GROMACS .gro file of C-alpha atoms in nm:
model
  364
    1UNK     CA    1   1.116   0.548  -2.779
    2UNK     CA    2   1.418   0.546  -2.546
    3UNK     CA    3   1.466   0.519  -2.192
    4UNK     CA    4   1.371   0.785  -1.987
    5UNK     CA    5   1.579   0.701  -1.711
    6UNK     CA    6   1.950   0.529  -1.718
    7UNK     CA    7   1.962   0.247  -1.569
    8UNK     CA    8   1.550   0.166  -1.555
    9UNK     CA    9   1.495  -0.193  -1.635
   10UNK     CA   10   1.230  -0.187  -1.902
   11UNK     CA   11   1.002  -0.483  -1.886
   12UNK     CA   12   0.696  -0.584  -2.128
   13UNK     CA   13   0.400  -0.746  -1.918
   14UNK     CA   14   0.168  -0.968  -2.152
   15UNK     CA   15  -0.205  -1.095  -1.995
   16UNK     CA   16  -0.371  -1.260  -2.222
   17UNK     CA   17  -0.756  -1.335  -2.167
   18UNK     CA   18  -1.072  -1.509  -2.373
   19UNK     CA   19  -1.143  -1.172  -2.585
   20UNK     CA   20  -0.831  -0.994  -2.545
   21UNK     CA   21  -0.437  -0.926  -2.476
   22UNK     CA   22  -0.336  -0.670  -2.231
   23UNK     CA   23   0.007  -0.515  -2.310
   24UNK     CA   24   0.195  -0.306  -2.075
   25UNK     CA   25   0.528  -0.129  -2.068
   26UNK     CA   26   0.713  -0.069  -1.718
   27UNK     CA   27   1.030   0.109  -1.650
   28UNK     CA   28   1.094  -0.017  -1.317
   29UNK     CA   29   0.773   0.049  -1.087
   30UNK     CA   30   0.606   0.331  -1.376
   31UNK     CA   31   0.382   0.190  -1.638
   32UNK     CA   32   0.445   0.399  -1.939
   33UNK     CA   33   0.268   0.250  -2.195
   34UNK     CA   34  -0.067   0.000  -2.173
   35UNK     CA   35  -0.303  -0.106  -2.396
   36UNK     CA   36  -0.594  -0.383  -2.420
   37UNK     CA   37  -0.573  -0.568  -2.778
   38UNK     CA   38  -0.951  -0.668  -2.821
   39UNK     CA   39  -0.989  -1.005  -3.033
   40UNK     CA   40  -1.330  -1.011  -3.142
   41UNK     CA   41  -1.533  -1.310  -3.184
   42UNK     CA   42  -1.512  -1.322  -3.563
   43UNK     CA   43  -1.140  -1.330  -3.544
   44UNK     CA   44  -1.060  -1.577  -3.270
   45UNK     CA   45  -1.369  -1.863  -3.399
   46UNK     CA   46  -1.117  -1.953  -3.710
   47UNK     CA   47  -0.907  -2.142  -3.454
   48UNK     CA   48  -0.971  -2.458  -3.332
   49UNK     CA   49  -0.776  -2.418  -2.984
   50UNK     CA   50  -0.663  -2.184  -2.803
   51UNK     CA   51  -0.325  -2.278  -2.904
   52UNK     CA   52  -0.398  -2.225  -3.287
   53UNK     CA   53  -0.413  -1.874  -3.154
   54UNK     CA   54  -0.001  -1.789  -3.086
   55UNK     CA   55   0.114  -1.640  -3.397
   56UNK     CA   56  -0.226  -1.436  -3.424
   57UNK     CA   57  -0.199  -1.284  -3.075
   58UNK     CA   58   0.223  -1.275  -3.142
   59UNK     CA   59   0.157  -1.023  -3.465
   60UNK     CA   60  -0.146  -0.860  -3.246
   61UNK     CA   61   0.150  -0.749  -2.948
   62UNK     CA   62   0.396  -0.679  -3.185
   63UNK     CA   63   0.206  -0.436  -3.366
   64UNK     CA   64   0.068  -0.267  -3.040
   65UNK     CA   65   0.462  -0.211  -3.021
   66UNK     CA   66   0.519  -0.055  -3.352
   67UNK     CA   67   0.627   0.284  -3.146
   68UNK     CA   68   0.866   0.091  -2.910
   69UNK     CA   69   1.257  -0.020  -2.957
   70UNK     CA   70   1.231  -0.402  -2.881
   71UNK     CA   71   1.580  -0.375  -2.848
   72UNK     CA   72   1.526  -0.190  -2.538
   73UNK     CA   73   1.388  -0.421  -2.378
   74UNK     CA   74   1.504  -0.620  -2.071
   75UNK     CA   75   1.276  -0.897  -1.987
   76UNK     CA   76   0.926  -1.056  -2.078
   77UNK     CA   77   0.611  -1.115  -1.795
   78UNK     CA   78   0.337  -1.293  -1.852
   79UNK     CA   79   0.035  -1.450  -1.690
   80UNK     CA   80   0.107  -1.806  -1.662
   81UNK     CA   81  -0.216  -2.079  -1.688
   82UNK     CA   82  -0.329  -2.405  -1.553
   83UNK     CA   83   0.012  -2.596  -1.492
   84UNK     CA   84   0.126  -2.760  -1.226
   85UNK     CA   85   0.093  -2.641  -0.846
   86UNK     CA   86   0.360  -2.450  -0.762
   87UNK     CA   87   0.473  -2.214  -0.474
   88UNK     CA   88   0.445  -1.836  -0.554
   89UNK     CA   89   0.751  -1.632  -0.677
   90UNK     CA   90   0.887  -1.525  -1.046
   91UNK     CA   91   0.976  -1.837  -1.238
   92UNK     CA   92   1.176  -1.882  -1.554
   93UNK     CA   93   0.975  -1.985  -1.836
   94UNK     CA   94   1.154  -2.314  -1.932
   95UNK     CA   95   1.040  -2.637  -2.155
   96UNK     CA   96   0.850  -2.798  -1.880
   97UNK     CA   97   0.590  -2.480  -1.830
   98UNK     CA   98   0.625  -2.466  -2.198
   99UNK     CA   99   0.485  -2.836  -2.224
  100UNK     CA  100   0.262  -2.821  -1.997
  101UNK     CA  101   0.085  -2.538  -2.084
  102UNK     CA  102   0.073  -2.657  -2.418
  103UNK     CA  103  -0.116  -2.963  -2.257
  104UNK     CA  104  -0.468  -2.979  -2.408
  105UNK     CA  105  -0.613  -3.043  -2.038
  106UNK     CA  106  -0.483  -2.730  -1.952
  107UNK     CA  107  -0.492  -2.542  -2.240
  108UNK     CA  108  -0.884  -2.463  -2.266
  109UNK     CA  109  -0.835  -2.101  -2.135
  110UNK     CA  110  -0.635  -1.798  -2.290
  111UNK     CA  111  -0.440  -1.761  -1.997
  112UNK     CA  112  -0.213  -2.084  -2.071
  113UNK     CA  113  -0.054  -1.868  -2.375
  114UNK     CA  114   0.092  -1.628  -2.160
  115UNK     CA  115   0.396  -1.824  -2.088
  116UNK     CA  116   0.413  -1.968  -2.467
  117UNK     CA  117   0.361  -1.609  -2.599
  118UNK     CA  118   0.607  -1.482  -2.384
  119UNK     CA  119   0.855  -1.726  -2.440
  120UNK     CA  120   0.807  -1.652  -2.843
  121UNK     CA  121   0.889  -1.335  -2.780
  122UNK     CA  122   1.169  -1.316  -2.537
  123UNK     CA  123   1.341  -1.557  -2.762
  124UNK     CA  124   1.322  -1.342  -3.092
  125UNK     CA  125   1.450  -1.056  -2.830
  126UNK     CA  126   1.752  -1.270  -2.666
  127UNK     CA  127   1.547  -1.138  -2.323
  128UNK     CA  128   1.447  -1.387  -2.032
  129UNK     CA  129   1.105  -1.452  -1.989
  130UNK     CA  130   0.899  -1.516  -1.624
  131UNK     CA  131   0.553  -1.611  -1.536
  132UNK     CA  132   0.474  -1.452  -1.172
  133UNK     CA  133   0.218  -1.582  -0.933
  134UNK     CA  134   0.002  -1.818  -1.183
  135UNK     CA  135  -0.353  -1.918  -1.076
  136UNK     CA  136  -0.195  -2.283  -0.962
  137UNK     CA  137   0.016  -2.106  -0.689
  138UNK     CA  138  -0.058  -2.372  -0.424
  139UNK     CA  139   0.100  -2.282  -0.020
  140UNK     CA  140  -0.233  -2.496   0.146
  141UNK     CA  141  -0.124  -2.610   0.501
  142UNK     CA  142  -0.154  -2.980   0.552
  143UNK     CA  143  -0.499  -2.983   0.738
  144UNK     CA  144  -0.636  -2.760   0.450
  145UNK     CA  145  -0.586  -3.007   0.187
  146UNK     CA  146  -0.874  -3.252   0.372
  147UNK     CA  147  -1.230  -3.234   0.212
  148UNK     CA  148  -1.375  -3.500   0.436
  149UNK     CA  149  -1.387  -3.796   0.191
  150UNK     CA  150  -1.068  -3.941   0.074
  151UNK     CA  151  -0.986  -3.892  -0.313
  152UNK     CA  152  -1.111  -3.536  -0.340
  153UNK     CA  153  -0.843  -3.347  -0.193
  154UNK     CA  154  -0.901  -2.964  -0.178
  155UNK     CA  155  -0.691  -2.757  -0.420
  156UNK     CA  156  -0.541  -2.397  -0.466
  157UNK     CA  157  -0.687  -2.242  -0.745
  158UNK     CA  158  -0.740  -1.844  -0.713
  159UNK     CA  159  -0.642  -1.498  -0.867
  160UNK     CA  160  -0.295  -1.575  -0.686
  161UNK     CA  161  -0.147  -1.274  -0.904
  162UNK     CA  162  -0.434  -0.975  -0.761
  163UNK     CA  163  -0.417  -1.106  -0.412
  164UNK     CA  164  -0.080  -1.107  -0.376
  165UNK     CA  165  -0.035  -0.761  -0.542
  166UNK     CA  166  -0.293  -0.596  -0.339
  167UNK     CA  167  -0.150  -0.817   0.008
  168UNK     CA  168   0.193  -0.672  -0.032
  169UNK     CA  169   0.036  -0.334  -0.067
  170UNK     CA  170  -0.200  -0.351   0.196
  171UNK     CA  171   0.126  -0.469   0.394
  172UNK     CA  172   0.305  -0.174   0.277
  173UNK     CA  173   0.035   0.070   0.339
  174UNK     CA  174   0.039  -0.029   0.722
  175UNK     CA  175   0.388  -0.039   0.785
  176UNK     CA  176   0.459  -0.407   0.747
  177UNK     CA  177   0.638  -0.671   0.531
  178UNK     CA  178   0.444  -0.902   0.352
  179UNK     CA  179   0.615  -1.167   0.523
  180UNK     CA  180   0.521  -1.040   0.850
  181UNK     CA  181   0.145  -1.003   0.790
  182UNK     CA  182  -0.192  -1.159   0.857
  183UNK     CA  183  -0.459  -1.072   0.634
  184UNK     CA  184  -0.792  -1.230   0.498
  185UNK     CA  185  -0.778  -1.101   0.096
  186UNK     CA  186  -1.115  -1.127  -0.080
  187UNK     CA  187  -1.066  -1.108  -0.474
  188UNK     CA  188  -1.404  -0.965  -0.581
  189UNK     CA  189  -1.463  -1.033  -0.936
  190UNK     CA  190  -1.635  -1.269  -1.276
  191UNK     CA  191  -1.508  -1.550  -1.010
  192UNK     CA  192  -1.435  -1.486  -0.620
  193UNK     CA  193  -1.145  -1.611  -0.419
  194UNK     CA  194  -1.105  -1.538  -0.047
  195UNK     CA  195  -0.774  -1.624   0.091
  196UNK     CA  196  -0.586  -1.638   0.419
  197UNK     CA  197  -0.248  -1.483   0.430
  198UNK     CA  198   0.010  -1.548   0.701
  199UNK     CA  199   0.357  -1.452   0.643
  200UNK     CA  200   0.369  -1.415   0.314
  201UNK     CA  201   0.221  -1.736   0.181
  202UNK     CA  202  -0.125  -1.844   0.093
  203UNK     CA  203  -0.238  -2.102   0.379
  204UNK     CA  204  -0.589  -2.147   0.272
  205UNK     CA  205  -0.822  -2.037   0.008
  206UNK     CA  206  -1.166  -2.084  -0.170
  207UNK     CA  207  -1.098  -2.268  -0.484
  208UNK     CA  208  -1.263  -2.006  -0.725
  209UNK     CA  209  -1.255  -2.274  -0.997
  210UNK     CA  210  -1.398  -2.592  -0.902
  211UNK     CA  211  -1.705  -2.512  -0.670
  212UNK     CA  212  -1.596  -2.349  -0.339
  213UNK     CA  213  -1.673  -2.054  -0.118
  214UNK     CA  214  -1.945  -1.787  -0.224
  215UNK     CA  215  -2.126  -1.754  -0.578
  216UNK     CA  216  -2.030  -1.506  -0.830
  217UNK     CA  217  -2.147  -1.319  -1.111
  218UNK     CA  218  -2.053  -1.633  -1.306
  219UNK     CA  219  -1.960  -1.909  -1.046
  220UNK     CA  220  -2.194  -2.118  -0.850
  221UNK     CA  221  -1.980  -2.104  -0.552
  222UNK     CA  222  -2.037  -2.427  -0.304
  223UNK     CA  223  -2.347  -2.658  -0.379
  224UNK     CA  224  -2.520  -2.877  -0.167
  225UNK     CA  225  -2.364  -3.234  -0.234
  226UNK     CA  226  -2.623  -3.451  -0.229
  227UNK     CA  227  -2.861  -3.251  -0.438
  228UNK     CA  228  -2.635  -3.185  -0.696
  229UNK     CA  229  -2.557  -3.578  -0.716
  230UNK     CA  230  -2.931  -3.656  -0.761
  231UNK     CA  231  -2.915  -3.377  -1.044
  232UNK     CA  232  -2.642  -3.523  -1.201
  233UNK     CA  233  -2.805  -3.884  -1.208
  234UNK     CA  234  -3.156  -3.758  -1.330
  235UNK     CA  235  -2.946  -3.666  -1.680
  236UNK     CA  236  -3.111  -3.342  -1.709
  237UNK     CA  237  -2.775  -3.209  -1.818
  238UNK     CA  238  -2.489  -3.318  -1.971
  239UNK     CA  239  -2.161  -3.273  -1.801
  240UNK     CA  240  -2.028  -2.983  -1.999
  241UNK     CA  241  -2.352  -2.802  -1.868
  242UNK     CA  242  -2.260  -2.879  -1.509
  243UNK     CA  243  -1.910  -2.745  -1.560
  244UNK     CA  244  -2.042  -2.449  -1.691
  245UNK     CA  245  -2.209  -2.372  -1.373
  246UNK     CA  246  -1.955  -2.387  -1.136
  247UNK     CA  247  -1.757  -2.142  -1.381
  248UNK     CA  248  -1.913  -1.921  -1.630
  249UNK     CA  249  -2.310  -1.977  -1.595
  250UNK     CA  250  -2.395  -2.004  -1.211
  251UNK     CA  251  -2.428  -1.713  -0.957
  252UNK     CA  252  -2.558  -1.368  -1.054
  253UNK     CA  253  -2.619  -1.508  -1.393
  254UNK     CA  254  -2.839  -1.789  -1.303
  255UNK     CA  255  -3.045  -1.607  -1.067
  256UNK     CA  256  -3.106  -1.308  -1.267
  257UNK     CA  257  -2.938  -1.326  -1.619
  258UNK     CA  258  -2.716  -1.092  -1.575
  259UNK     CA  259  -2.316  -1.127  -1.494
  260UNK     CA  260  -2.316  -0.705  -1.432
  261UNK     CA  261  -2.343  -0.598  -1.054
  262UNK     CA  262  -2.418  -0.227  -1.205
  263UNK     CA  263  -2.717  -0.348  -1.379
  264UNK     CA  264  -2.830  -0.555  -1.109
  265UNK     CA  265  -2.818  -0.274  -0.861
  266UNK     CA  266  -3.011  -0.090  -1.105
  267UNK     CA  267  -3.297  -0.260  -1.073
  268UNK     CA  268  -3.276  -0.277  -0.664
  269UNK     CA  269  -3.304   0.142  -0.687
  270UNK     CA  270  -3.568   0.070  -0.913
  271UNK     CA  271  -3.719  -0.180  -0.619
  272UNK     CA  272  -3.706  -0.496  -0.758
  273UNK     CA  273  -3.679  -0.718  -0.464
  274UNK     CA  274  -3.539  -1.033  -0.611
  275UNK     CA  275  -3.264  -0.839  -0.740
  276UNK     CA  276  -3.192  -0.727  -0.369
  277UNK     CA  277  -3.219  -1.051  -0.264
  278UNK     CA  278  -2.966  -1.245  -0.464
  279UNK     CA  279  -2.696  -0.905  -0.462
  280UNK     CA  280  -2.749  -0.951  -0.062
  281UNK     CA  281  -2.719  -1.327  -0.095
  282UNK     CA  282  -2.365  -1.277  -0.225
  283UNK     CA  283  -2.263  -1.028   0.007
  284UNK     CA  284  -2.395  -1.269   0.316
  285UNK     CA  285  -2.127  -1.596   0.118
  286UNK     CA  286  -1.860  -1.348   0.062
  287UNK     CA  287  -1.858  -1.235   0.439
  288UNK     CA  288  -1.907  -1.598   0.568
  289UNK     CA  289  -1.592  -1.708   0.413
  290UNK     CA  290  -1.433  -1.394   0.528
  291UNK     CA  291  -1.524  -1.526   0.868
  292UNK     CA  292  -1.369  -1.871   0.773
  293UNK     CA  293  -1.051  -1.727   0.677
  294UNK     CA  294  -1.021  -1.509   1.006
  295UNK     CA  295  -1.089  -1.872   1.174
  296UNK     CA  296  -0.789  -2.017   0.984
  297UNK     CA  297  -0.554  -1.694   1.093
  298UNK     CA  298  -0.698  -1.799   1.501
  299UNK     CA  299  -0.846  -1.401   1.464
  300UNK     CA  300  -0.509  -1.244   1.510
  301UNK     CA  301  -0.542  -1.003   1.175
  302UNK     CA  302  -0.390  -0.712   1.066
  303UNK     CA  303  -0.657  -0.658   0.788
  304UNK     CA  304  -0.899  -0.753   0.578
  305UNK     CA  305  -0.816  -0.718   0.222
  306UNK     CA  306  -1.113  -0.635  -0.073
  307UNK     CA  307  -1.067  -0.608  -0.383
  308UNK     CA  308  -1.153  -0.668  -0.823
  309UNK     CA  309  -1.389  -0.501  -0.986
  310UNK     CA  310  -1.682  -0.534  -0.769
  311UNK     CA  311  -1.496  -0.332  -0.484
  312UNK     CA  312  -1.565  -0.070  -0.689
  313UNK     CA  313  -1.934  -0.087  -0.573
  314UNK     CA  314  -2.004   0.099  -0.273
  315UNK     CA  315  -2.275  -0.078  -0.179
  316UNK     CA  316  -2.184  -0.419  -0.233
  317UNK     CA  317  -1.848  -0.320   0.003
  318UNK     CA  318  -2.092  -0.176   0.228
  319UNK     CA  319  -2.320  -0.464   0.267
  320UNK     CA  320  -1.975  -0.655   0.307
  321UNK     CA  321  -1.818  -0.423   0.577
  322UNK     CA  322  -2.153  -0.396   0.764
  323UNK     CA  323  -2.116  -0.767   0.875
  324UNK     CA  324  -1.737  -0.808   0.882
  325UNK     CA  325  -1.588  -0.472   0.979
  326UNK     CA  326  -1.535  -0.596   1.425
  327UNK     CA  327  -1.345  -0.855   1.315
  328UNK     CA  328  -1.030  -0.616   1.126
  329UNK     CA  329  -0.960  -0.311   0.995
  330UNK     CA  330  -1.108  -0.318   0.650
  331UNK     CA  331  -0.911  -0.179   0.355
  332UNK     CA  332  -1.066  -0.142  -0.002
  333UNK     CA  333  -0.818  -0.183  -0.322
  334UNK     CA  334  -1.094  -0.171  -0.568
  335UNK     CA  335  -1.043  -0.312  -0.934
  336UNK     CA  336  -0.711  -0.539  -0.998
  337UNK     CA  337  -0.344  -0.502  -1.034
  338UNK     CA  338  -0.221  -0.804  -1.245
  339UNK     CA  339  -0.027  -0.618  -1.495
  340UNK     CA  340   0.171  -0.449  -1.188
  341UNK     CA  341   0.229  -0.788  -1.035
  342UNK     CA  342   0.355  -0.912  -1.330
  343UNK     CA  343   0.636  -0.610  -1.397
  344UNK     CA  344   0.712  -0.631  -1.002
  345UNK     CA  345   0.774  -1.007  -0.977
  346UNK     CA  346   0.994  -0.990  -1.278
  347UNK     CA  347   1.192  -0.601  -1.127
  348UNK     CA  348   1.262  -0.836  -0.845
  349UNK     CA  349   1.434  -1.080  -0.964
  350UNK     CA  350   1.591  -0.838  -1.201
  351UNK     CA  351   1.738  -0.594  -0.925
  352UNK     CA  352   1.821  -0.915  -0.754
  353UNK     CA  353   1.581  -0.852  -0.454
  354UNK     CA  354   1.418  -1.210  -0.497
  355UNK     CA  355   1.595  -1.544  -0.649
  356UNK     CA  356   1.405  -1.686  -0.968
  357UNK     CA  357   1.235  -2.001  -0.877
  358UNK     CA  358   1.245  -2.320  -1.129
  359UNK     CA  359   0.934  -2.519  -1.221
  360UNK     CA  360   1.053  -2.841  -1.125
  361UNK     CA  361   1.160  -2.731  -0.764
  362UNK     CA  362   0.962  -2.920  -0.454
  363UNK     CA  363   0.723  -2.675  -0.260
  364UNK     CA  364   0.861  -2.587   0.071
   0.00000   0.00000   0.00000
């Protein structure tokens, strides 16, 4: 294939996840080509690590590209994983991300390939390679960072990527610039991160990782301290099993063993009042930390912001909106937009709108 357009900047977006690679193709802001390479679990349980995986998923994208002129292209975008905290922006894939996504701690999930995978490629290419708005994307004001009990400082980790994507359109859809905008983003999804925008940066935000803010389909959300302490002592569970709660076996899950919203509100038409009860449940957390992040903005708001995959239920928004919609203007960007993110953060720096950040520069 060949440009379609002279002077388009073609960019290849990479997202890689636990059972599969997304691969997209941009030409400045239009997405010509996408496709989701599924890994199935018979392939991916001959590696040991996640890591063991690079040359597997490397051969997986390059043959999703068999119709495409590498040549062509002019840069490489990835989802970057659990590395250091770092401000948001488009950064250049250099040894230090490289290391330290290569870090065991860090390298449990699929998502610290991105910038390895990436890199890999780029290099073969002669292309530069960014990772945009990673999940570590940390902009916490100082009186966030308390928890109440010295040595366990809050953290940033969220779907930095989505809510910045659907914030700057949000902004953009009522007339303003990111940078001049308040608005209270709620990312909707397997995990759920609600976040407080002011003027472009991140000032507070549910940790969606380690046990904060509503439960999920998958996520535990906040636990009361105490009990969960008297849990942990009785050695009921082992650790591993605890973790798993707060990240892939808590929430909708737990309560009524299933992770699917559609099923689950299957069996509230069918009247099943536990089902209504834990579905409500969420929607009550997900509006209370809503409320929160309204709190944080002093209620001055231009929106409020929802979006993932369970946007796309009506109901869910609607139970949502019912107890939130006098505080702002609600807007509704349902499903995600990470592979759009990606290709943006990296046309920016490309046309020169937006200067490429480095790893090892201080947060402002």
């Amino acid at each position: 294939m060949t440009r379609a357009v002279t002077g388009t900047f073609r960019i290849l977006a990479l997202n890689p996840g636990s059972t599969s690679t997304k691969v997209s193709v941009f030409e400045d802001e239009h997405e010509s080509f996408t496709v989701t390479v599924r890994h199935p679990a018979a392939e991916t349980a001959r590696f040991k690590t996640v890591l063991a995986q690079l040359d597997f998923r490397a051969d997986a994208v390059k043959a999703s590209l068999a119709d495409w002129d590498l040549a062509s292209f002019d840069a490489v975008v990835a989802r970057g994983g659990l590395i250091k905290p770092i401000e948001s922006g488009t950064y250049a894939i250099d040894e230090a991300i490289l290391e330290d996504s290569k870090d065991p701690a860090n390298a449990k999930h699929a998502s610290s390939l991105g910038a390895i995978l990436a890199h890999e490629l780029a290099r073969e290419l002669g292309l530069p390679a960014y990772i945009v708005d990673p999940v570590v994307v940390d902009e916490l004001e100082p009186v966030a960072r308390l928890s109440g009990a010295p040595g366990f400082p809050r953290t940033s980790i969220f779907h930095a990527l989505n809510q910045k994507a659907v914030a700057r359109q949000c902004a953009r859809d009522l007339g303003l610039a990111y940078e001049d905008a308040r608005l209270v983003v709620a990312h909707l999804g397997g995990g759920i991160s609600i976040g407080a925008h002011r003027y472009g940066r991140v000032i507070d935000v549910c940790n969606a990782l380690s046990g904060e803010g509503p439960f999920s389909p998958e996520r535990c959300g906040a636990l009361p301290a105490a009990e969960v302490i008297r849990a942990c002592f009785s050695r009921r569970h082992t650790r591993e099993e605890w973790l798993d709660l707060t990240r892939k076996t808590g929430g909708l899950l737990a309560y009524l063993r299933s992770n699917d919203l559609r099923e689950c509100e299957d069996r509230i038409k069918k009247g099943d009042p536990e089902s209504y009860l834990v579905v409500e449940a969420m929607a009550y957390q997900v509006s209370k930390e809503i409320g929160a992040m309204a709190a944080v903005l002093r209620g001055r708001l231009d929106a409020i912001v929802l979006t993932g995959g369970l946007a796309y239920s009506q109901r869910f928004v609607g139970s949502i909106k019912d107890r939130i919609d006098a505080l702002a203007p609600v807007r509704v960007y349902p499903g995600e937009k990470e592979m759009e993110a990606l290709a943006l953060g990296a046309l920016r720096v490309l046309r020169g709108l937006e200067k490429v950040k480095e790893y090892g520069e201080p947060r402002c």
